[in-house]
mmCIF file of C-alpha atoms in Angstrom:
data_model
loop_
_atom_site.group_PDB
_atom_site.id
_atom_site.type_symbol
_atom_site.label_atom_id
_atom_site.label_comp_id
_atom_site.label_asym_id
_atom_site.label_seq_id
_atom_site.Cartn_x
_atom_site.Cartn_y
_atom_site.Cartn_z
ATOM 1 C CA MET R 19 23.827 -4.157 -11.837
ATOM 2 C CA GLY R 20 26.012 -5.678 -8.832
ATOM 3 C CA THR R 21 25.483 -5.082 -5.735
ATOM 4 C CA ASP R 22 26.915 -1.315 -4.956
ATOM 5 C CA GLY R 23 25.044 -0.522 -8.763
ATOM 6 C CA ARG R 24 22.004 -1.244 -7.157
ATOM 7 C CA ASP R 25 22.608 0.473 -3.835
ATOM 8 C CA ALA R 26 23.863 3.318 -5.465
ATOM 9 C CA ALA R 27 21.071 3.762 -7.566
ATOM 10 C CA ALA R 28 18.879 3.752 -4.304
ATOM 11 C CA ARG R 29 20.808 6.079 -3.162
ATOM 12 C CA ASP R 30 21.185 8.770 -6.558
ATOM 13 C CA GLY R 31 16.762 8.245 -6.146
ATOM 14 C CA SER R 32 17.039 9.035 -2.385
ATOM 15 C CA ILE R 33 19.011 12.903 -3.266
ATOM 16 C CA ALA R 34 16.007 13.310 -5.865
ATOM 17 C CA GLY R 35 14.280 17.026 -4.172
ATOM 18 C CA ALA R 36 16.601 17.081 -1.854
ATOM 19 C CA HIS R 37 16.656 20.874 -0.282
ATOM 20 C CA ILE R 38 19.794 23.062 -1.227
ATOM 21 C CA LEU R 39 20.256 26.201 1.368
ATOM 22 C CA VAL R 40 22.000 28.868 -0.647
ATOM 23 C CA VAL R 41 23.995 31.475 0.656
ATOM 24 C CA ASP R 42 25.424 34.063 -1.063
ATOM 25 C CA ASP R 43 25.333 37.944 -0.682
ATOM 26 C CA ASP R 44 25.524 38.291 -4.461
ATOM 27 C CA PRO R 45 21.993 38.422 -5.473
ATOM 28 C CA ARG R 46 22.735 38.034 -9.193
ATOM 29 C CA LEU R 47 24.763 34.556 -8.266
ATOM 30 C CA ARG R 48 22.282 33.905 -6.003
ATOM 31 C CA ARG R 49 20.038 33.729 -8.301
ATOM 32 C CA LEU R 50 21.555 31.704 -10.874
ATOM 33 C CA LEU R 51 22.354 29.025 -8.468
ATOM 34 C CA GLN R 52 18.876 29.064 -7.138
ATOM 35 C CA ARG R 53 17.425 28.869 -11.325
ATOM 36 C CA TYR R 54 20.047 25.570 -12.258
ATOM 37 C CA LEU R 55 19.762 24.007 -9.239
ATOM 38 C CA THR R 56 15.857 24.188 -9.355
ATOM 39 C CA GLU R 57 16.351 22.440 -13.010
ATOM 40 C CA GLN R 58 18.317 19.585 -11.661
ATOM 41 C CA GLY R 59 15.552 18.517 -9.730
ATOM 42 C CA PHE R 60 16.027 20.060 -5.936
ATOM 43 C CA ARG R 61 14.523 22.230 -3.482
ATOM 44 C CA ILE R 62 16.298 25.515 -2.964
ATOM 45 C CA SER R 63 15.445 28.436 0.015
ATOM 46 C CA ALA R 64 18.141 31.715 -0.266
ATOM 47 C CA ALA R 65 19.480 33.606 1.795
ATOM 48 C CA SER R 66 21.694 36.262 1.115
ATOM 49 C CA SER R 67 23.218 36.252 4.679
ATOM 50 C CA ALA R 68 24.418 34.438 7.491
ATOM 51 C CA ALA R 69 21.608 35.822 10.092
ATOM 52 C CA GLU R 70 19.002 34.728 7.269
ATOM 53 C CA ALA R 71 20.453 31.292 7.015
ATOM 54 C CA ARG R 72 19.792 31.210 10.491
ATOM 55 C CA GLN R 73 16.644 32.082 10.026
ATOM 56 C CA VAL R 74 15.754 29.608 7.914
ATOM 57 C CA LEU R 75 17.195 26.726 9.775
ATOM 58 C CA GLY R 76 15.388 27.843 12.917
ATOM 59 C CA PHE R 77 12.233 26.648 11.061
ATOM 60 C CA MET R 78 13.437 24.134 8.434
ATOM 61 C CA GLN R 79 16.118 21.766 7.571
ATOM 62 C CA PRO R 80 17.719 21.667 4.636
ATOM 63 C CA ASP R 81 19.536 18.766 3.251
ATOM 64 C CA ALA R 82 22.730 20.376 2.175
ATOM 65 C CA MET R 83 24.317 23.934 1.915
ATOM 66 C CA VAL R 84 26.245 26.368 -0.200
ATOM 67 C CA LEU R 85 27.151 28.158 1.578
ATOM 68 C CA ASP R 86 29.726 31.733 0.916
ATOM 69 C CA VAL R 87 32.999 32.472 2.667
ATOM 70 C CA THR R 88 33.527 36.018 1.969
ATOM 71 C CA MET R 89 30.313 37.425 3.315
ATOM 72 C CA PRO R 90 29.249 40.959 5.411
ATOM 73 C CA GLY R 91 28.957 40.520 9.130
ATOM 74 C CA GLU R 92 29.052 36.568 10.305
ATOM 75 C CA ASN R 93 31.349 35.349 7.299
ATOM 76 C CA GLY R 94 30.729 32.056 6.044
ATOM 77 C CA LEU R 95 33.597 30.327 7.999
ATOM 78 C CA ASP R 96 32.362 31.629 11.280
ATOM 79 C CA LEU R 97 29.022 30.476 10.506
ATOM 80 C CA THR R 98 30.098 26.592 9.508
ATOM 81 C CA ARG R 99 31.890 26.495 12.842
ATOM 82 C CA ALA R 100 29.144 27.149 14.500
ATOM 83 C CA LEU R 101 26.458 25.130 13.278
ATOM 84 C CA ARG R 102 29.201 22.335 13.656
ATOM 85 C CA GLN R 103 29.538 22.912 17.841
ATOM 86 C CA GLU R 104 25.439 23.476 17.631
ATOM 87 C CA GLY R 105 25.481 19.705 16.626
ATOM 88 C CA GLN R 106 24.445 20.293 12.943
ATOM 89 C CA GLU R 107 25.250 17.811 10.105
ATOM 90 C CA LEU R 108 24.536 18.512 7.079
ATOM 91 C CA PRO R 109 26.881 18.887 3.626
ATOM 92 C CA ILE R 110 28.351 21.700 3.808
ATOM 93 C CA LEU R 111 30.240 22.737 0.666
ATOM 94 C CA LEU R 112 31.488 26.331 1.286
ATOM 95 C CA LEU R 113 32.197 29.004 -1.991
ATOM 96 C CA THR R 114 35.056 31.489 -2.547
ATOM 97 C CA ALA R 115 36.681 33.954 -4.625
ATOM 98 C CA ARG R 116 39.860 32.110 -2.727
ATOM 99 C CA GLY R 117 40.643 28.900 -4.215
ATOM 100 C CA ASP R 118 44.368 28.086 -2.178
ATOM 101 C CA PRO R 119 44.833 25.139 -1.092
ATOM 102 C CA GLU R 120 45.536 26.479 2.396
ATOM 103 C CA ASP R 121 42.104 29.001 2.361
ATOM 104 C CA ARG R 122 40.492 24.778 1.366
ATOM 105 C CA ILE R 123 42.077 22.971 4.466
ATOM 106 C CA THR R 124 41.092 26.344 6.845
ATOM 107 C CA GLY R 125 37.524 25.687 5.291
ATOM 108 C CA LEU R 126 37.771 21.810 6.529
ATOM 109 C CA GLU R 127 39.302 22.429 9.523
ATOM 110 C CA ALA R 128 36.036 24.767 10.247
ATOM 111 C CA GLY R 129 33.729 21.977 9.771
ATOM 112 C CA ALA R 130 33.063 22.386 5.928
ATOM 113 C CA ASP R 131 32.670 19.190 3.447
ATOM 114 C CA ASP R 132 34.126 20.755 0.503
ATOM 115 C CA TYR R 133 35.646 23.942 -0.617
ATOM 116 C CA LEU R 134 34.677 25.751 -4.292
ATOM 117 C CA GLY R 135 36.495 28.420 -5.679
ATOM 118 C CA LYS R 136 34.888 31.076 -7.405
ATOM 119 C CA PRO R 137 34.631 30.774 -10.915
ATOM 120 C CA PHE R 138 33.182 27.413 -10.989
ATOM 121 C CA GLU R 139 30.955 25.337 -13.527
ATOM 122 C CA PRO R 140 27.698 24.846 -11.995
ATOM 123 C CA ARG R 141 27.821 20.907 -13.424
ATOM 124 C CA GLU R 142 30.811 20.713 -10.990
ATOM 125 C CA LEU R 143 28.978 22.169 -8.183
ATOM 126 C CA LEU R 144 25.921 19.590 -9.398
ATOM 127 C CA LEU R 145 28.301 16.352 -8.773
ATOM 128 C CA ARG R 146 30.012 17.974 -5.506
ATOM 129 C CA LEU R 147 26.560 18.138 -3.705
ATOM 130 C CA LYS R 148 25.509 14.881 -5.308
ATOM 131 C CA ALA R 149 27.947 13.188 -3.981
ATOM 132 C CA HIS R 150 27.960 14.525 -0.502
ATOM 133 C CA LEU R 151 24.135 13.737 -0.315
ATOM 134 C CA ARG R 152 24.984 10.323 -1.261
ATOM 135 C CA ARG R 153 27.365 10.220 1.343
ATOM 136 C CA PHE R 154 24.915 11.677 4.131
ATOM 137 C CA THR R 155 21.990 9.688 3.231
ATOM 138 C CA PRO R 156 23.011 6.059 5.199
ATOM 139 C CA PRO R 157 23.568 3.458 2.221
ATOM 140 C CA ALA R 158 21.152 0.041 1.925
ATOM 141 C CA PRO R 159 21.784 -2.180 4.493
ATOM 142 C CA SER R 160 24.966 -5.144 3.726
ATOM 143 C CA ASP R 161 25.737 -8.468 4.335
ATOM 144 C CA ASN R 162 28.557 -8.227 4.943
ATOM 145 C CA LEU R 163 28.890 -5.009 6.723
ATOM 146 C CA ARG R 164 29.369 -5.281 10.537
ATOM 147 C CA VAL R 165 28.927 -2.669 13.223
ATOM 148 C CA VAL R 166 32.000 -1.908 14.623
ATOM 149 C CA ARG R 167 32.558 -1.222 18.282
ATOM 150 C CA LEU R 168 35.060 1.470 19.317
ATOM 151 C CA GLY R 169 34.990 1.566 23.489
ATOM 152 C CA GLY R 170 31.211 2.616 24.438
ATOM 153 C CA LEU R 171 31.001 3.842 20.977
ATOM 154 C CA GLU R 172 29.355 1.819 18.159
ATOM 155 C CA PHE R 173 29.498 2.641 14.811
ATOM 156 C CA ASP R 174 26.862 0.690 11.833
ATOM 157 C CA PRO R 175 28.742 1.257 8.271
ATOM 158 C CA ALA R 176 25.793 -0.119 6.427
ATOM 159 C CA ARG R 177 23.556 2.749 8.244
ATOM 160 C CA GLY R 178 26.150 5.431 8.416
ATOM 161 C CA LEU R 179 25.349 5.828 12.391
ATOM 162 C CA LEU R 180 27.608 6.318 15.718
ATOM 163 C CA SER R 181 25.714 5.761 18.423
ATOM 164 C CA GLY R 182 26.505 5.563 22.479
ATOM 165 C CA PRO R 183 25.408 4.825 26.043
ATOM 166 C CA GLU R 184 23.192 7.780 25.254
ATOM 167 C CA GLY R 185 22.507 7.740 21.603
ATOM 168 C CA GLY R 186 23.752 8.883 18.276
ATOM 169 C CA VAL R 187 26.880 10.784 18.307
ATOM 170 C CA HIS R 188 26.887 13.593 15.685
ATOM 171 C CA LEU R 189 28.656 13.388 12.482
ATOM 172 C CA THR R 190 29.068 15.563 9.849
ATOM 173 C CA GLY R 191 28.623 13.660 6.190
ATOM 174 C CA GLY R 192 32.750 13.869 6.056
ATOM 175 C CA GLU R 193 33.121 12.077 9.276
ATOM 176 C CA VAL R 194 30.400 9.214 8.022
ATOM 177 C CA ALA R 195 32.168 9.168 4.542
ATOM 178 C CA LEU R 196 35.557 8.242 6.500
ATOM 179 C CA LEU R 197 34.843 6.512 9.300
ATOM 180 C CA THR R 198 32.633 4.619 7.260
ATOM 181 C CA VAL R 199 35.085 3.516 4.444
ATOM 182 C CA LEU R 200 37.813 2.573 7.573
ATOM 183 C CA ALA R 201 35.080 0.245 9.241
ATOM 184 C CA ARG R 202 34.888 -0.877 5.799
ATOM 185 C CA ARG R 203 38.337 -2.333 6.504
ATOM 186 C CA PRO R 204 38.783 -2.743 9.450
ATOM 187 C CA ASN R 205 42.754 -3.409 11.161
ATOM 188 C CA GLU R 206 43.950 -2.500 7.119
ATOM 189 C CA THR R 207 46.204 0.401 6.938
ATOM 190 C CA LEU R 208 44.907 2.403 4.130
ATOM 191 C CA SER R 209 47.206 5.399 2.660
ATOM 192 C CA ARG R 210 46.256 8.915 1.984
ATOM 193 C CA ASP R 211 46.259 8.991 -1.389
ATOM 194 C CA GLU R 212 44.008 5.614 -1.172
ATOM 195 C CA ILE R 213 41.572 7.547 1.088
ATOM 196 C CA ALA R 214 41.366 11.166 -0.657
ATOM 197 C CA ARG R 215 40.710 8.860 -3.598
ATOM 198 C CA VAL R 216 37.722 7.122 -2.174
ATOM 199 C CA LEU R 217 36.762 10.842 -0.650
ATOM 200 C CA ASP R 218 37.301 12.959 -3.749
ATOM 201 C CA MET R 219 40.060 14.985 -2.070
ATOM 202 C CA GLU R 220 42.814 14.161 -4.341
ATOM 203 C CA GLU R 221 42.787 17.591 -5.720
ATOM 204 C CA ILE R 222 43.118 19.063 -1.693
ATOM 205 C CA GLY R 223 45.834 16.480 -1.190
ATOM 206 C CA GLU R 224 47.043 14.153 1.874
ATOM 207 C CA ARG R 225 46.316 17.621 4.511
ATOM 208 C CA ALA R 226 42.834 17.475 3.961
ATOM 209 C CA VAL R 227 42.700 13.619 4.748
ATOM 210 C CA ASP R 228 44.781 14.263 7.995
ATOM 211 C CA VAL R 229 42.418 17.345 9.355
ATOM 212 C CA GLN R 230 39.056 15.183 8.504
ATOM 213 C CA VAL R 231 41.026 12.609 10.391
ATOM 214 C CA THR R 232 41.665 15.425 13.601
ATOM 215 C CA ARG R 233 38.214 16.118 13.192
ATOM 216 C CA LEU R 234 36.884 12.369 13.779
ATOM 217 C CA ARG R 235 39.567 11.686 16.396
ATOM 218 C CA ARG R 236 37.191 14.364 18.557
ATOM 219 C CA ARG R 237 34.505 12.052 18.203
ATOM 220 C CA ILE R 238 35.071 9.019 18.811
ATOM 221 C CA GLU R 239 38.461 8.782 20.555
ATOM 222 C CA PRO R 240 38.923 9.356 24.859
ATOM 223 C CA ASP R 241 42.007 11.424 24.373
ATOM 224 C CA PRO R 242 42.513 12.844 20.363
ATOM 225 C CA ARG R 243 46.410 13.300 21.437
ATOM 226 C CA GLU R 244 46.649 9.829 22.073
ATOM 227 C CA PRO R 245 44.227 7.683 19.549
ATOM 228 C CA ARG R 246 43.782 4.237 20.443
ATOM 229 C CA TYR R 247 41.215 3.188 17.564
ATOM 230 C CA LEU R 248 42.222 5.457 15.155
ATOM 231 C CA GLN R 249 46.044 4.862 15.114
ATOM 232 C CA THR R 250 48.539 6.466 12.430
ATOM 233 C CA VAL R 251 51.032 4.242 10.623
ATOM 234 C CA ARG R 252 54.122 6.359 10.061
ATOM 235 C CA GLY R 253 54.953 6.105 6.379
ATOM 236 C CA LYS R 254 52.029 4.287 5.531
ATOM 237 C CA GLY R 255 48.281 5.902 6.726
ATOM 238 C CA TYR R 256 46.018 5.759 9.186
ATOM 239 C CA VAL R 257 44.330 1.841 10.262
ATOM 240 C CA LEU R 258 41.102 1.531 12.370
ATOM 241 C CA LYS R 259 41.743 -0.768 15.693
ATOM 242 C CA PRO R 260 38.380 -1.505 16.990
ATOM 243 C CA GLY R 261 38.379 -2.665 20.439
ATOM 244 C CA VAL R 262 36.660 -2.312 23.920
#
């Protein structure tokens, strides 16, 4: 097994027993997800509303959240936006009966890491959850991964950490994944298709990549409207240009 294989195995081991918060107002689906994910080795907490989810988050920190969009009261999109504004970084996978690409883009813009339309195969949910948990878990250090300087910020792709003069900078799992992809190949233009393949966004398409880039620029750019480090190469894709 090569280095990448060892790293992947280590990350798979690190997500065993991960704590998942399932939030859905449908008691039948909530019970089914709770039973299925428990059988797969996860620890599960469940909530029937955004208010209950906030209570859970008030006394414990799950590793990921599976969140229904169309709930009465505060819906899943509003809760996602609020959690991101509060600095919550955990991967969020949205569930909804509306599976149109535009709805998925709206979910990503709200701060979600993924979007799964109902009805769905539990196996697909499981695979997506594992993928996001692996991305959120910093990979094992590798000699060929160098810290990238972005003005007053530094990104360590080996650990998945962005830090500045005042300490760590909050990034979502999707933002960490995108910045890691770009930081592994600095000063090299990556096409939207290539980025989508690496981030498992092919089904949603190039627009999803653009949304993630926009979110990441808000974290790393002094002026996101005039990007200095994460630049667009017209007709080709995106390039990360480290510098001071």
